[in-house]
């Protein structure tokens, strides 16, 4: 296997019970808990530390996709002893001394994922140090999942001092699992069915609803990637956001500038009003989630069927109307 993007990173059971209780009061239905799932996590981030020639030979055989041709062994030996590399490894070990909780969470996650999508298989899972390459912190291929743990040390970690707040807010350990789930959501629903703002809103709404189904014991704040204060703002201003979109005739507008204003991660959403400084980013995604949620409450369709329904139908049959 060849995965060029990985090289950049380096340069740089549950039994057949009727229910199984989890936090938040969630209980796993028997048909999900009985799914046989085996999760194993390989800690390359620790194995790479303080290499010698013999250990390097073993690692190259075990992880050939992480060692591109063109780099001599002395490069990797030197990198493993680099002071920054060692500091990264130490800090990761402080936050992730073991991955028992992640393994347990991933086991539950894959049970739900395979229940809804039986053709999906549990991949080989490998943890990495990526020199804080947060743009590629989750790499999902058909048979491989790479996790850059050095991008989940907590948003206040000194490694992230020069990174914008809205970006490093996602660097909490609690966001690792939702980000893994989102990588699968992007595979299941790769693109919108239209270029207008509404189609984009519903695309992201579908993905977030899928996360909610795959991670049922996580709270909504974590699923949507907002703080409690941001969620409170969104709930209080949902009617205002919707009215703004309607009055400005934005729903069926195909202007690409609307996406960074209301869909993509940013310091805040851009209404071009004084309220901007209080508004969290991605408000269009939040409204999209509410529309999809309203559609599911009004219509008897399965999760898989939802993913195939076009955005216009979802919007029309959702009867979405935020409370004033």
mmCIF file of N, CA and C in Angstrom, residues 244-297:
data_model
loop_
_atom_site.group_PDB
_atom_site.id
_atom_site.type_symbol
_atom_site.label_atom_id
_atom_site.label_comp_id
_atom_site.label_asym_id
_atom_site.label_seq_id
_atom_site.Cartn_x
_atom_site.Cartn_y
_atom_site.Cartn_z
ATOM 1 N N UNK A 244 -33.233 35.212 9.077
ATOM 2 C CA UNK A 244 -32.189 35.887 8.304
ATOM 3 C C UNK A 244 -31.984 35.195 6.961
ATOM 4 N N UNK A 245 -31.891 33.856 6.986
ATOM 5 C CA UNK A 245 -31.711 33.103 5.744
ATOM 6 C C UNK A 245 -32.889 33.320 4.789
ATOM 7 N N UNK A 246 -34.094 33.357 5.353
ATOM 8 C CA UNK A 246 -35.292 33.529 4.524
ATOM 9 C C UNK A 246 -35.349 34.939 3.947
ATOM 10 N N UNK A 247 -35.171 35.927 4.792
ATOM 11 C CA UNK A 247 -35.287 37.325 4.346
ATOM 12 C C UNK A 247 -34.210 37.685 3.328
ATOM 13 N N UNK A 248 -33.039 37.113 3.460
ATOM 14 C CA UNK A 248 -31.947 37.388 2.525
ATOM 15 C C UNK A 248 -31.978 36.466 1.306
ATOM 16 N N UNK A 249 -33.007 35.611 1.242
ATOM 17 C CA UNK A 249 -33.192 34.680 0.118
ATOM 18 C C UNK A 249 -31.925 33.858 -0.141
ATOM 19 N N UNK A 250 -31.411 33.277 0.921
ATOM 20 C CA UNK A 250 -30.151 32.545 0.832
ATOM 21 C C UNK A 250 -30.303 31.046 0.580
ATOM 22 N N UNK A 251 -31.433 30.469 0.913
ATOM 23 C CA UNK A 251 -31.559 29.010 0.898
ATOM 24 C C UNK A 251 -31.211 28.393 -0.447
ATOM 25 N N UNK A 252 -31.666 28.997 -1.529
ATOM 26 C CA UNK A 252 -31.444 28.432 -2.857
ATOM 27 C C UNK A 252 -30.388 29.216 -3.639
ATOM 28 N N UNK A 253 -29.634 30.018 -2.903
ATOM 29 C CA UNK A 253 -28.555 30.796 -3.487
ATOM 30 C C UNK A 253 -27.317 29.909 -3.649
ATOM 31 N N UNK A 254 -26.661 29.965 -4.808
ATOM 32 C CA UNK A 254 -25.481 29.135 -5.076
ATOM 33 C C UNK A 254 -24.165 29.900 -4.923
ATOM 34 N N UNK A 255 -24.220 31.073 -4.334
ATOM 35 C CA UNK A 255 -23.012 31.865 -4.101
ATOM 36 C C UNK A 255 -22.061 31.102 -3.177
ATOM 37 N N UNK A 256 -20.866 30.795 -3.674
ATOM 38 C CA UNK A 256 -19.899 30.025 -2.897
ATOM 39 C C UNK A 256 -19.438 30.761 -1.640
ATOM 40 N N UNK A 257 -19.574 32.064 -1.622
ATOM 41 C CA UNK A 257 -19.151 32.832 -0.446
ATOM 42 C C UNK A 257 -20.012 32.538 0.785
ATOM 43 N N UNK A 258 -21.184 31.953 0.588
ATOM 44 C CA UNK A 258 -22.049 31.622 1.714
ATOM 45 C C UNK A 258 -21.489 30.471 2.548
ATOM 46 N N UNK A 259 -20.708 29.605 1.933
ATOM 47 C CA UNK A 259 -20.197 28.433 2.656
ATOM 48 C C UNK A 259 -19.205 28.810 3.753
ATOM 49 N N UNK A 260 -18.187 29.627 3.470
ATOM 50 C CA UNK A 260 -17.311 30.038 4.577
ATOM 51 C C UNK A 260 -18.008 30.922 5.599
ATOM 52 N N UNK A 261 -19.095 31.581 5.196
ATOM 53 C CA UNK A 261 -19.825 32.434 6.144
ATOM 54 C C UNK A 261 -20.647 31.608 7.132
ATOM 55 N N UNK A 262 -21.260 30.496 6.651
ATOM 56 C CA UNK A 262 -22.241 29.800 7.487
ATOM 57 C C UNK A 262 -22.061 28.278 7.600
ATOM 58 N N UNK A 263 -21.144 27.698 6.855
ATOM 59 C CA UNK A 263 -21.003 26.248 6.855
ATOM 60 C C UNK A 263 -19.628 25.787 7.344
ATOM 61 N N UNK A 264 -18.574 26.412 6.876
ATOM 62 C CA UNK A 264 -17.224 25.945 7.185
ATOM 63 C C UNK A 264 -16.749 26.465 8.541
ATOM 64 N N UNK A 265 -15.809 25.754 9.179
ATOM 65 C CA UNK A 265 -15.221 26.248 10.436
ATOM 66 C C UNK A 265 -14.610 27.631 10.253
ATOM 67 N N UNK A 266 -14.818 28.493 11.213
ATOM 68 C CA UNK A 266 -14.342 29.883 11.143
ATOM 69 C C UNK A 266 -14.377 30.461 12.558
ATOM 70 N N UNK A 267 -13.799 31.630 12.766
ATOM 71 C CA UNK A 267 -13.873 32.248 14.096
ATOM 72 C C UNK A 267 -15.311 32.486 14.544
ATOM 73 N N UNK A 268 -16.191 32.838 13.588
ATOM 74 C CA UNK A 268 -17.608 33.067 13.884
ATOM 75 C C UNK A 268 -18.371 33.070 12.572
ATOM 76 N N UNK A 269 -19.677 32.960 12.648
ATOM 77 C CA UNK A 269 -20.519 33.067 11.456
ATOM 78 C C UNK A 269 -20.661 34.543 11.081
ATOM 79 N N UNK A 270 -20.777 34.799 9.806
ATOM 80 C CA UNK A 270 -20.730 36.183 9.319
ATOM 81 C C UNK A 270 -22.093 36.617 8.792
ATOM 82 N N UNK A 271 -22.868 37.241 9.658
ATOM 83 C CA UNK A 271 -24.126 37.867 9.251
ATOM 84 C C UNK A 271 -23.891 39.305 8.788
ATOM 85 N N UNK A 272 -22.683 39.794 9.060
ATOM 86 C CA UNK A 272 -22.339 41.195 8.820
ATOM 87 C C UNK A 272 -23.202 42.113 9.675
ATOM 88 N N UNK A 273 -23.384 41.684 10.927
ATOM 89 C CA UNK A 273 -24.123 42.442 11.921
ATOM 90 C C UNK A 273 -23.305 42.481 13.202
ATOM 91 N N UNK A 274 -23.708 43.300 14.147
ATOM 92 C CA UNK A 274 -22.982 43.369 15.411
ATOM 93 C C UNK A 274 -23.036 42.049 16.174
ATOM 94 N N UNK A 275 -23.993 41.210 15.836
ATOM 95 C CA UNK A 275 -24.155 39.933 16.524
ATOM 96 C C UNK A 275 -23.047 38.943 16.169
ATOM 97 N N UNK A 276 -22.283 39.243 15.130
ATOM 98 C CA UNK A 276 -21.275 38.303 14.641
ATOM 99 C C UNK A 276 -20.296 37.864 15.728
ATOM 100 N N UNK A 277 -19.858 38.773 16.544
ATOM 101 C CA UNK A 277 -18.844 38.455 17.546
ATOM 102 C C UNK A 277 -19.340 37.466 18.597
ATOM 103 N N UNK A 278 -20.648 37.351 18.756
ATOM 104 C CA UNK A 278 -21.207 36.380 19.706
ATOM 105 C C UNK A 278 -21.588 35.063 19.024
ATOM 106 N N UNK A 279 -21.713 35.091 17.709
ATOM 107 C CA UNK A 279 -22.208 33.917 16.989
ATOM 108 C C UNK A 279 -21.111 32.866 16.815
ATOM 109 N N UNK A 280 -21.388 31.609 17.111
ATOM 110 C CA UNK A 280 -20.430 30.550 16.797
ATOM 111 C C UNK A 280 -20.381 30.319 15.295
ATOM 112 N N UNK A 281 -19.404 29.564 14.845
ATOM 113 C CA UNK A 281 -19.315 29.268 13.421
ATOM 114 C C UNK A 281 -20.322 28.170 13.038
ATOM 115 N N UNK A 282 -20.456 27.941 11.750
ATOM 116 C CA UNK A 282 -21.232 26.817 11.195
ATOM 117 C C UNK A 282 -22.723 26.848 11.562
ATOM 118 N N UNK A 283 -23.299 28.031 11.658
ATOM 119 C CA UNK A 283 -24.712 28.084 12.045
ATOM 120 C C UNK A 283 -25.604 27.425 10.990
ATOM 121 N N UNK A 284 -25.159 27.451 9.731
ATOM 122 C CA UNK A 284 -25.925 26.778 8.688
ATOM 123 C C UNK A 284 -25.951 25.277 8.881
ATOM 124 N N UNK A 285 -24.852 24.743 9.362
ATOM 125 C CA UNK A 285 -24.783 23.308 9.669
ATOM 126 C C UNK A 285 -25.747 22.958 10.806
ATOM 127 N N UNK A 286 -25.804 23.818 11.808
ATOM 128 C CA UNK A 286 -26.720 23.596 12.931
ATOM 129 C C UNK A 286 -28.172 23.599 12.452
ATOM 130 N N UNK A 287 -28.534 24.572 11.608
ATOM 131 C CA UNK A 287 -29.902 24.630 11.087
ATOM 132 C C UNK A 287 -30.177 23.403 10.213
ATOM 133 N N UNK A 288 -29.188 22.985 9.436
ATOM 134 C CA UNK A 288 -29.338 21.790 8.615
ATOM 135 C C UNK A 288 -29.637 20.561 9.454
ATOM 136 N N UNK A 289 -28.963 20.456 10.590
ATOM 137 C CA UNK A 289 -29.212 19.340 11.504
ATOM 138 C C UNK A 289 -30.645 19.395 12.028
ATOM 139 N N UNK A 290 -31.116 20.577 12.369
ATOM 140 C CA UNK A 290 -32.476 20.727 12.886
ATOM 141 C C UNK A 290 -33.515 20.370 11.822
ATOM 142 N N UNK A 291 -33.240 20.719 10.576
ATOM 143 C CA UNK A 291 -34.163 20.378 9.491
ATOM 144 C C UNK A 291 -34.227 18.862 9.309
ATOM 145 N N UNK A 292 -33.072 18.226 9.287
ATOM 146 C CA UNK A 292 -33.026 16.767 9.119
ATOM 147 C C UNK A 292 -33.699 16.078 10.303
ATOM 148 N N UNK A 293 -33.466 16.591 11.496
ATOM 149 C CA UNK A 293 -34.089 16.023 12.686
ATOM 150 C C UNK A 293 -35.604 16.152 12.606
ATOM 151 N N UNK A 294 -36.081 17.321 12.168
ATOM 152 C CA UNK A 294 -37.524 17.536 12.021
ATOM 153 C C UNK A 294 -38.104 16.590 10.969
ATOM 154 N N UNK A 295 -37.366 16.360 9.904
ATOM 155 C CA UNK A 295 -37.825 15.434 8.859
ATOM 156 C C UNK A 295 -37.987 14.025 9.426
ATOM 157 N N UNK A 296 -37.028 13.580 10.214
ATOM 158 C CA UNK A 296 -37.089 12.229 10.775
ATOM 159 C C UNK A 296 -38.252 12.086 11.750
ATOM 160 N N UNK A 297 -38.584 13.163 12.432
ATOM 161 C CA UNK A 297 -39.703 13.128 13.372
ATOM 162 C C UNK A 297 -41.050 13.104 12.650
#
